[in-house]
């Protein structure tokens, strides 16, 4: 009984220290969460800094994962890609009669690429005779070449149905590389048959995620656009206008993040097949396949190295990226980033949630489970918003702030618990037996509930020490407690044995 009284008195004496520790605990947990949340903030403003910028760089990788795994833009069924592939560059074995019966095959076999541009005039005649809506050329026709007058006549003949390429060469001061003057009269970039083929990749990882449909001459010089600037339109914008969807073309001068189609949406067909009578009949039903089609003509052979690094594939064929831009505009399938202010609020909220969870739940396994549930729920929400609205919800920095704050706070909680148990054990062992201390610390709930009073059957052994009062008045307190503990411990051992 004296041991229980001594133990209870000791815990009562120790309680103010524990209250102070509880107040300090909340402050330390707040500082831990503030540190990690602040570190995430710093990474946002210093994207090139090592370590602290990792969550923000990881956000772009997560967004690319959403692009690959999330909902895709439905590819328009009326888009066809005629590719200059290896079989077109090096024709398969053909009989002399087959070559003689096709002017196109004759031009393809006369010499290596670039062929006479009469070939492109023949192609336009054949496709439009089959009922094609628009033909796009992802090819530059800048140097003069044989057959230019014939191709020029075809471009004039199908003025409202054909679009050819121009390119801004930024290694030479954004110089415009346009079709030569024989094909289209200057200024070529103001002609509705000419559109630029440039895409502006991300400056950090070089991936192309956005399409720019219009730029101004001031933008090309690195300046902000102003009213009255000369406006240039992209190949995709020109083609959309020619098929009657000018209103679907964004009317601003910034890049628009695209929701991509599946990677295999626009598979190339060999260009030479159009000029082979047997294949024209077998594969294209004598041209019926091309009725009301938008046809892209461009390189597809590996030797061209005309590929674009996109989130869908590092080897996306260059011509198909224009189809991607058109499909996104037709379906209004553009992605939106989280607004800057909302990003900051989400990061702060993540740190606050971690602090509230660890500071007031006080159960490590429940806290850990809570972090897992919140993380899973947030990831599900990010996927849902991407698929349904096109919003790229800020995810990696937010979850980094939550998880880092939560885990390090739990680590501090574990350290604090071990420290408090050690201090309590050392204090109690000065007054009571080690077995009792072990029982109290291992089962604190049971002990504290017993202090409120419980009814249990017990056997009580009273031990009277002769002369204890006189001894207690004269002896040193610490020596007396040590002697008393030794006596009670030996007596307890004898009783239980």
Coordinates of C-alpha atoms in Angstrom, one line a residue:
X1 CA 0.0 0.0 0.0
X2 CA 2.8 2.4 0.8
X3 CA 4.3 1.6 -2.6
X4 CA 1.0 2.7 -4.4
X5 CA 0.8 5.9 -2.3
X6 CA 4.5 6.7 -3.0
X7 CA 3.9 6.0 -6.7
X8 CA 0.8 8.2 -6.9
X9 CA 2.5 11.0 -5.1
X10 CA 5.4 10.8 -7.4
X11 CA 3.2 11.0 -10.5
X12 CA 1.3 13.9 -9.0
X13 CA 4.6 15.7 -8.4
X14 CA 5.7 14.9 -12.0
X15 CA 2.5 16.1 -13.7
X16 CA 3.4 19.8 -14.1
X17 CA 6.6 18.8 -16.0
X18 CA 4.4 16.6 -18.3
X19 CA 2.0 19.4 -18.9
X20 CA 4.9 21.7 -19.9
X21 CA 6.2 18.9 -22.2
X22 CA 2.7 18.7 -23.8
X23 CA 2.7 22.4 -24.6
X24 CA 6.2 22.3 -26.0
X25 CA 5.2 19.2 -28.0
X26 CA 2.5 21.1 -30.0
X27 CA 5.0 23.9 -30.7
X28 CA 7.7 21.5 -31.9
X29 CA 5.2 19.6 -34.1
X30 CA 4.1 23.0 -35.6
X31 CA 7.8 23.9 -36.3
X32 CA 8.4 20.5 -38.0
X33 CA 5.4 21.0 -40.3
X34 CA 6.3 24.6 -40.9
X35 CA 9.8 23.6 -41.9
X36 CA 8.8 21.1 -44.5
X37 CA 6.0 23.2 -45.9
X38 CA 8.3 26.1 -46.1
X39 CA 10.9 24.0 -47.9
X40 CA 8.3 23.1 -50.5
X41 CA 7.5 26.8 -51.0
X42 CA 11.2 27.5 -51.6
X43 CA 11.4 24.9 -54.3
X44 CA 8.6 26.6 -56.2
X45 CA 10.6 29.9 -56.5
X46 CA 13.9 28.2 -57.2
X47 CA 13.1 25.5 -59.8
X48 CA 16.8 24.9 -60.6
X49 CA 17.8 24.4 -56.9
X50 CA 18.9 20.9 -56.0
X51 CA 16.7 18.8 -53.7
X52 CA 14.1 21.5 -52.8
X53 CA 12.9 21.7 -56.4
X54 CA 12.4 17.9 -56.7
X55 CA 8.7 17.9 -55.8
X56 CA 8.0 20.6 -58.4
X57 CA 9.9 18.7 -61.1
X58 CA 8.1 15.5 -60.0
X59 CA 4.8 17.3 -60.5
X60 CA 5.5 17.5 -64.2
X61 CA 6.3 13.8 -64.3
X62 CA 3.0 13.1 -62.5
X63 CA 1.1 15.2 -65.0
X64 CA 2.7 13.3 -67.8
X65 CA 1.6 10.0 -66.1
X66 CA -2.0 11.4 -66.1
X67 CA -1.7 12.1 -69.8
X68 CA -0.6 8.6 -70.5
X69 CA -3.0 6.8 -68.1
X70 CA -6.0 9.2 -68.0
X71 CA -8.7 10.0 -70.5
X72 CA -7.5 10.6 -74.1
X73 CA -8.9 12.9 -76.8
X74 CA -10.9 10.9 -79.3
X75 CA -9.0 10.9 -82.6
X76 CA -11.1 12.3 -85.5
X77 CA -12.0 9.4 -87.8
X78 CA -11.5 11.6 -90.9
X79 CA -7.7 12.2 -90.4
X80 CA -5.3 10.2 -92.6
X81 CA -1.5 10.3 -92.7
X82 CA 0.4 9.5 -95.9
X83 CA 3.9 8.9 -94.8
X84 CA 7.2 9.2 -96.7
X85 CA 8.4 5.9 -95.2
X86 CA 11.3 3.7 -96.2
X87 CA 9.3 1.8 -98.7
X88 CA 8.5 5.1 -100.5
X89 CA 12.2 6.2 -100.4
X90 CA 13.3 2.8 -101.7
X91 CA 10.5 1.4 -103.8
X92 CA 9.7 -2.3 -103.6
X93 CA 10.3 -4.4 -106.7
X94 CA 7.9 -3.2 -109.5
X95 CA 7.5 -4.4 -113.0
X96 CA 8.4 -2.1 -115.9
X97 CA 4.7 -2.1 -116.9
X98 CA 3.6 -1.0 -113.4
X99 CA 6.1 1.9 -113.4
X100 CA 5.3 2.9 -117.0
X101 CA 1.6 3.0 -116.2
X102 CA 2.0 5.5 -113.3
X103 CA 3.5 8.9 -113.7
X104 CA 3.8 9.1 -109.9
X105 CA 5.9 5.9 -109.7
X106 CA 8.1 7.2 -112.5
X107 CA 8.8 10.3 -110.6
X108 CA 9.5 8.4 -107.4
X109 CA 12.0 6.0 -109.2
X110 CA 13.8 8.7 -111.3
X111 CA 16.0 10.0 -108.5
X112 CA 16.3 10.0 -104.7
X113 CA 14.4 12.5 -102.5
X114 CA 13.7 15.4 -103.1
X115 CA 11.7 14.3 -106.1
X116 CA 10.3 16.6 -108.8
X117 CA 7.5 18.7 -107.3
X118 CA 5.3 17.5 -110.2
X119 CA 4.8 14.5 -107.9
X120 CA 2.9 16.7 -105.3
X121 CA 0.7 18.2 -108.1
X122 CA -0.2 14.7 -109.1
X123 CA -0.9 13.7 -105.5
X124 CA -3.3 16.7 -105.1
X125 CA -5.1 15.9 -108.3
X126 CA -5.6 12.3 -107.2
X127 CA -6.7 13.0 -103.6
X128 CA -9.1 15.8 -104.5
X129 CA -10.5 13.8 -107.3
X130 CA -11.3 11.1 -104.6
X131 CA -13.1 13.7 -102.5
X132 CA -10.5 14.7 -99.9
X133 CA -11.4 17.9 -97.9
X134 CA -8.0 19.3 -97.2
X135 CA -4.4 18.2 -97.8
X136 CA -1.6 19.3 -95.5
X137 CA 2.1 19.2 -96.3
X138 CA 4.5 18.9 -93.3
X139 CA 7.3 19.5 -95.8
X140 CA 9.4 22.6 -96.5
X141 CA 9.4 23.7 -100.2
X142 CA 11.9 26.5 -99.8
X143 CA 14.7 25.7 -102.3
X144 CA 13.7 25.9 -105.9
X145 CA 13.2 22.5 -107.5
X146 CA 12.1 20.9 -110.8
X147 CA 8.4 20.9 -111.2
X148 CA 7.8 24.1 -109.2
X149 CA 5.5 25.7 -111.9
X150 CA 3.4 22.6 -112.1
X151 CA 3.1 22.4 -108.3
X152 CA 2.3 26.2 -108.2
X153 CA -0.6 25.7 -110.6
X154 CA -2.0 22.9 -108.4
X155 CA -1.7 25.1 -105.3
X156 CA -3.6 27.8 -107.1
X157 CA -6.2 25.3 -108.4
X158 CA -6.9 24.0 -104.9
X159 CA -6.3 27.3 -103.1
X160 CA -8.9 26.7 -100.4
X161 CA -8.1 23.0 -99.8
X162 CA -4.3 22.8 -99.3
X163 CA -1.9 24.0 -96.6
X164 CA 1.9 24.0 -96.8
X165 CA 4.5 24.5 -94.2
X166 CA 6.7 27.4 -93.0
X167 CA 9.3 27.3 -90.2
X168 CA 10.8 29.8 -87.9
X169 CA 14.5 29.1 -87.5
X170 CA 15.4 30.4 -84.1
X171 CA 19.1 29.6 -84.5
X172 CA 19.1 32.4 -87.1
X173 CA 17.1 35.0 -85.4
X174 CA 13.7 33.5 -86.0
X175 CA 14.2 33.7 -89.7
X176 CA 11.1 32.5 -91.6
X177 CA 11.7 29.6 -94.0
X178 CA 8.7 29.7 -96.4
X179 CA 7.7 28.1 -99.7
X180 CA 9.8 29.7 -102.5
X181 CA 8.5 32.6 -104.5
X182 CA 7.7 30.5 -107.5
X183 CA 5.2 28.4 -105.5
X184 CA 3.5 31.1 -103.5
X185 CA 4.0 34.8 -104.0
X186 CA 5.3 36.9 -101.1
X187 CA 4.4 37.6 -98.3
X188 CA 3.9 33.9 -97.9
X189 CA 3.1 33.9 -94.2
X190 CA 0.1 36.0 -94.9
X191 CA -1.2 33.6 -97.4
X192 CA -4.0 31.3 -96.0
X193 CA -2.2 28.3 -97.6
X194 CA 0.9 28.7 -95.4
X195 CA 1.2 27.9 -91.7
X196 CA 4.1 27.6 -89.4
X197 CA 5.0 24.2 -88.0
X198 CA 6.9 25.2 -84.9
X199 CA 6.1 23.9 -81.4
X200 CA 7.7 25.3 -78.3
X201 CA 8.9 22.5 -76.0
X202 CA 9.4 22.8 -72.3
X203 CA 12.6 24.6 -71.4
X204 CA 13.5 22.2 -68.6
X205 CA 12.9 18.7 -70.1
X206 CA 12.4 19.5 -73.8
X207 CA 9.0 17.7 -74.0
X208 CA 6.3 19.2 -76.2
X209 CA 3.0 19.5 -74.3
X210 CA 1.3 22.6 -75.7
X211 CA 0.3 23.9 -79.1
X212 CA 0.5 27.6 -80.1
X213 CA -1.9 28.4 -82.9
X214 CA -1.0 32.1 -83.4
X215 CA 2.1 34.2 -82.8
X216 CA 3.0 37.7 -83.6
X217 CA 6.2 39.2 -85.0
X218 CA 7.0 40.8 -81.6
X219 CA 6.7 37.5 -79.9
X220 CA 9.2 36.0 -82.3
X221 CA 11.5 38.8 -81.2
X222 CA 11.0 37.9 -77.6
X223 CA 8.7 40.8 -76.8
X224 CA 5.1 40.9 -75.5
X225 CA 2.4 41.1 -78.2
X226 CA 0.6 44.4 -78.9
X227 CA -2.3 45.5 -80.9
X228 CA -1.4 46.0 -84.5
X229 CA 1.3 43.3 -84.6
X230 CA 1.6 41.1 -87.6
X231 CA 0.0 37.7 -86.9
X232 CA 1.1 34.3 -88.1
X233 CA -1.0 31.2 -87.9
X234 CA 0.1 27.6 -87.5
X235 CA -0.4 24.7 -89.9
X236 CA -3.1 23.3 -87.7
X237 CA -4.9 26.6 -87.4
X238 CA -4.9 27.1 -91.2
X239 CA -6.2 23.6 -91.8
X240 CA -9.0 24.0 -89.2
X241 CA -10.0 27.2 -90.9
X242 CA -10.2 25.5 -94.3
X243 CA -12.5 22.7 -93.0
X244 CA -14.8 25.3 -91.5
X245 CA -13.7 25.3 -87.8
X246 CA -12.1 28.7 -87.5
X247 CA -14.1 29.4 -84.4
X248 CA -12.5 26.4 -82.6
X249 CA -9.0 27.9 -83.1
X250 CA -7.9 29.7 -79.8
X251 CA -7.7 33.4 -80.7
X252 CA -4.8 34.2 -78.3
X253 CA -1.1 34.0 -78.6
X254 CA -0.1 31.6 -75.9
X255 CA 0.5 27.9 -75.8
X256 CA -2.4 25.6 -74.9
X257 CA -1.7 22.3 -73.2
X258 CA -3.2 19.5 -75.2
X259 CA -5.0 16.4 -74.0
X260 CA -3.4 13.9 -76.4
X261 CA -5.0 11.1 -78.4
X262 CA -3.8 7.5 -77.9
X263 CA -0.2 7.1 -79.3
X264 CA -1.3 4.8 -82.1
X265 CA -4.1 7.1 -83.3
X266 CA -2.6 8.3 -86.6
X267 CA -0.7 5.4 -88.2
X268 CA 1.1 6.3 -91.5
X269 CA 0.2 4.7 -94.8
X270 CA 3.1 4.5 -97.4
X271 CA 2.8 7.4 -99.8
X272 CA 3.8 5.3 -102.9
X273 CA 0.7 3.2 -102.5
X274 CA -1.4 6.1 -103.8
X275 CA 0.4 5.8 -107.2
X276 CA 0.3 2.0 -107.4
X277 CA -2.9 1.0 -109.2
X278 CA -3.2 -2.4 -107.5
X279 CA -2.7 -1.0 -104.0
X280 CA -4.9 2.1 -104.8
X281 CA -7.7 -0.4 -105.5
X282 CA -7.0 -2.9 -102.8
X283 CA -6.1 -0.5 -99.9
X284 CA -8.1 2.6 -100.7
X285 CA -11.1 1.3 -102.7
X286 CA -10.0 3.3 -105.8
X287 CA -10.0 6.5 -103.7
X288 CA -13.2 6.1 -101.8
X289 CA -11.2 5.9 -98.6
X290 CA -10.2 9.5 -98.9
X291 CA -13.6 11.0 -99.4
X292 CA -14.1 13.9 -96.9
X293 CA -10.7 13.1 -95.3
X294 CA -8.1 15.5 -94.0
X295 CA -4.9 14.2 -95.4
X296 CA -1.4 14.8 -93.9
X297 CA 1.6 14.3 -96.1
X298 CA 4.9 14.1 -94.3
X299 CA 8.0 12.1 -93.3
X300 CA 7.6 8.9 -91.4
X301 CA 10.8 6.9 -92.1
X302 CA 13.4 6.7 -89.3
X303 CA 16.1 8.2 -91.5
X304 CA 14.2 11.6 -91.4
X305 CA 14.6 11.8 -87.6
X306 CA 11.4 13.9 -87.6
X307 CA 10.1 12.9 -84.2
X308 CA 8.9 15.0 -81.3
X309 CA 9.4 14.2 -77.6
X310 CA 5.9 14.3 -76.0
X311 CA 4.5 12.9 -72.7
X312 CA 3.0 10.0 -74.8
X313 CA 6.2 8.9 -76.5
X314 CA 9.7 10.3 -77.1
X315 CA 9.4 9.3 -80.7
X316 CA 6.1 10.8 -81.7
X317 CA 6.1 11.3 -85.5
X318 CA 6.4 15.0 -86.3
X319 CA 3.5 15.3 -88.7
X320 CA 1.1 13.7 -86.2
X321 CA 1.7 16.5 -83.7
X322 CA -0.3 18.8 -86.0
X323 CA -3.1 16.3 -86.0
X324 CA -2.9 16.3 -82.2
X325 CA -3.3 20.1 -82.1
X326 CA -6.2 19.9 -84.5
X327 CA -8.0 17.2 -82.5
X328 CA -7.5 19.1 -79.2
X329 CA -9.0 22.3 -80.8
X330 CA -11.9 20.4 -82.4
X331 CA -12.9 18.8 -79.1
X332 CA -11.8 21.7 -76.9
X333 CA -9.6 19.2 -75.1
X334 CA -7.2 21.6 -73.5
X335 CA -5.7 21.1 -70.0
X336 CA -5.6 23.8 -67.3
X337 CA -3.0 24.1 -64.5
X338 CA -3.9 24.8 -60.9
X339 CA -4.0 28.6 -60.4
X340 CA -0.9 29.9 -58.6
X341 CA -2.7 31.1 -55.5
X342 CA -4.6 27.9 -55.1
X343 CA -1.3 26.0 -55.4
X344 CA 0.1 27.9 -52.4
X345 CA -3.1 27.4 -50.4
X346 CA -3.0 23.6 -51.1
X347 CA 0.6 23.3 -49.9
X348 CA -0.2 25.2 -46.7
X349 CA -3.3 23.2 -46.1
X350 CA -1.3 19.9 -46.5
X351 CA 1.1 21.0 -43.7
X352 CA -1.8 22.1 -41.5
X353 CA -3.6 18.8 -41.9
X354 CA -0.4 16.9 -41.0
X355 CA 0.0 19.0 -37.9
X356 CA -3.7 18.5 -36.8
X357 CA -3.6 14.8 -37.4
X358 CA -0.4 14.1 -35.5
X359 CA -0.9 16.7 -32.8
X360 CA -4.4 15.7 -31.7
X361 CA -5.0 12.1 -32.7
X362 CA -2.0 10.8 -30.5
X363 CA -2.2 7.3 -32.0
X364 CA 0.7 6.6 -34.4
X365 CA -1.0 3.8 -36.3
X366 CA -4.1 5.8 -36.7
X367 CA -2.1 8.8 -37.9
X368 CA -0.1 6.7 -40.3
X369 CA -3.4 5.2 -41.7
X370 CA -4.8 8.7 -41.9
X371 CA -1.9 9.9 -44.0
X372 CA -2.3 6.9 -46.3
X373 CA -6.1 7.5 -46.7
X374 CA -5.7 11.2 -47.3
X375 CA -2.9 10.6 -49.9
X376 CA -5.0 8.0 -51.7
X377 CA -8.1 10.2 -51.7
X378 CA -6.1 13.1 -53.1
X379 CA -4.7 11.0 -55.9
X380 CA -8.1 9.8 -56.8
X381 CA -9.4 13.4 -56.8
X382 CA -6.5 14.5 -59.1
X383 CA -7.3 11.7 -61.6
X384 CA -11.1 12.5 -61.4
X385 CA -10.5 16.2 -62.1
X386 CA -8.1 15.4 -65.0
X387 CA -10.6 13.1 -66.7
X388 CA -13.7 15.2 -66.2
X389 CA -12.6 18.8 -66.4
X390 CA -9.0 18.8 -67.7
X391 CA -7.7 20.4 -64.5
X392 CA -4.1 19.4 -63.5
X393 CA -4.5 19.5 -59.8
X394 CA -1.2 20.3 -58.0
X395 CA -0.3 16.9 -56.5
X396 CA 3.3 16.1 -55.8
X397 CA 4.3 19.2 -53.8
X398 CA 1.0 19.0 -51.8
X399 CA 1.5 15.4 -50.9
X400 CA 5.2 16.0 -50.3
X401 CA 4.3 18.6 -47.7
X402 CA 1.7 16.3 -46.1
X403 CA 3.8 13.1 -46.0
X404 CA 7.1 14.8 -45.0
X405 CA 5.4 16.8 -42.3
X406 CA 3.4 13.8 -41.1
X407 CA 6.3 11.3 -41.0
X408 CA 8.8 13.6 -39.4
X409 CA 6.2 14.6 -36.8
X410 CA 5.5 10.9 -36.1
X411 CA 9.2 10.4 -35.7
X412 CA 9.4 13.2 -33.2
X413 CA 6.4 11.7 -31.3
X414 CA 8.1 8.4 -31.1
X415 CA 11.3 10.0 -29.8
X416 CA 9.3 12.1 -27.3
X417 CA 7.4 9.0 -26.0
X418 CA 10.6 7.0 -25.5
X419 CA 12.2 10.0 -23.7
X420 CA 9.2 10.5 -21.4
X421 CA 9.0 6.8 -20.6
X422 CA 12.8 6.7 -19.8
X423 CA 12.5 9.8 -17.5
X424 CA 9.4 8.4 -15.8
X425 CA 11.0 5.0 -15.3
X426 CA 14.1 6.6 -13.7
X427 CA 12.0 8.7 -11.4
X428 CA 9.6 6.0 -10.2
X429 CA 12.4 3.4 -9.7
X430 CA 13.7 5.6 -6.9
X431 CA 10.6 5.0 -4.9
X432 CA 9.0 1.7 -5.9
X433 CA 10.0 -1.7 -7.2
X434 CA 11.0 -2.2 -10.8
X435 CA 8.2 -4.7 -11.4
X436 CA 5.6 -2.1 -10.4
X437 CA 7.2 0.5 -12.6
X438 CA 7.2 -1.9 -15.5
X439 CA 3.5 -2.7 -15.0
X440 CA 2.7 1.0 -14.8
X441 CA 4.6 2.0 -18.0
X442 CA 3.6 -1.1 -20.0
X443 CA -0.1 -0.8 -19.1
X444 CA -0.6 2.9 -18.2
X445 CA -4.4 2.9 -19.0
X446 CA -5.0 0.1 -16.6
X447 CA -3.0 1.8 -13.9
X448 CA -4.6 5.2 -14.3
X449 CA -8.1 3.7 -14.3
X450 CA -7.2 2.0 -11.0
X451 CA -6.4 5.3 -9.4
X452 CA -10.1 6.3 -9.8
X453 CA -11.1 3.3 -7.7
X454 CA -11.9 -0.3 -8.7
X455 CA -13.5 -3.2 -6.8
X456 CA -11.3 -6.3 -6.9
X457 CA -10.7 -9.3 -4.6
X458 CA -7.3 -8.9 -2.9
X459 CA -5.2 -10.5 -0.2
X460 CA -3.5 -8.0 2.0
X461 CA -0.4 -8.7 4.1
X462 CA 0.4 -6.1 6.7
X463 CA 4.0 -5.7 7.6
X464 CA 4.9 -3.7 10.7
X465 CA 8.4 -2.5 11.1
X466 CA 9.4 -2.1 14.7
X467 CA 10.8 1.4 15.5
X468 CA 10.0 2.7 12.0
X469 CA 8.7 6.0 13.2
X470 CA 11.8 6.8 15.2
X471 CA 14.0 5.5 12.4
X472 CA 12.2 7.7 9.8
X473 CA 12.7 10.8 12.0
X474 CA 16.4 10.3 12.3
X475 CA 17.5 8.6 9.0
X476 CA 18.5 10.3 5.8
X477 CA 15.4 10.3 3.5
X478 CA 17.1 8.8 0.5
X479 CA 18.9 6.1 2.5
X480 CA 15.6 5.3 4.2
X481 CA 13.7 4.9 0.9
X482 CA 16.5 2.7 -0.5
X483 CA 16.4 0.5 2.6
X484 CA 12.6 0.4 2.6
X485 CA 12.6 -0.6 -1.1
X486 CA 15.1 -3.3 -0.5
X487 CA 13.1 -4.7 2.4
X488 CA 9.8 -4.6 0.5
X489 CA 11.4 -6.2 -2.6
X490 CA 12.8 -9.1 -0.7
X491 CA 9.5 -9.6 1.2
X492 CA 7.5 -9.5 -2.1
X493 CA 9.8 -12.1 -3.5
X494 CA 9.3 -14.4 -0.5
X495 CA 5.6 -14.0 -0.7
X496 CA 5.3 -14.8 -4.4
X497 CA 7.7 -17.7 -4.1

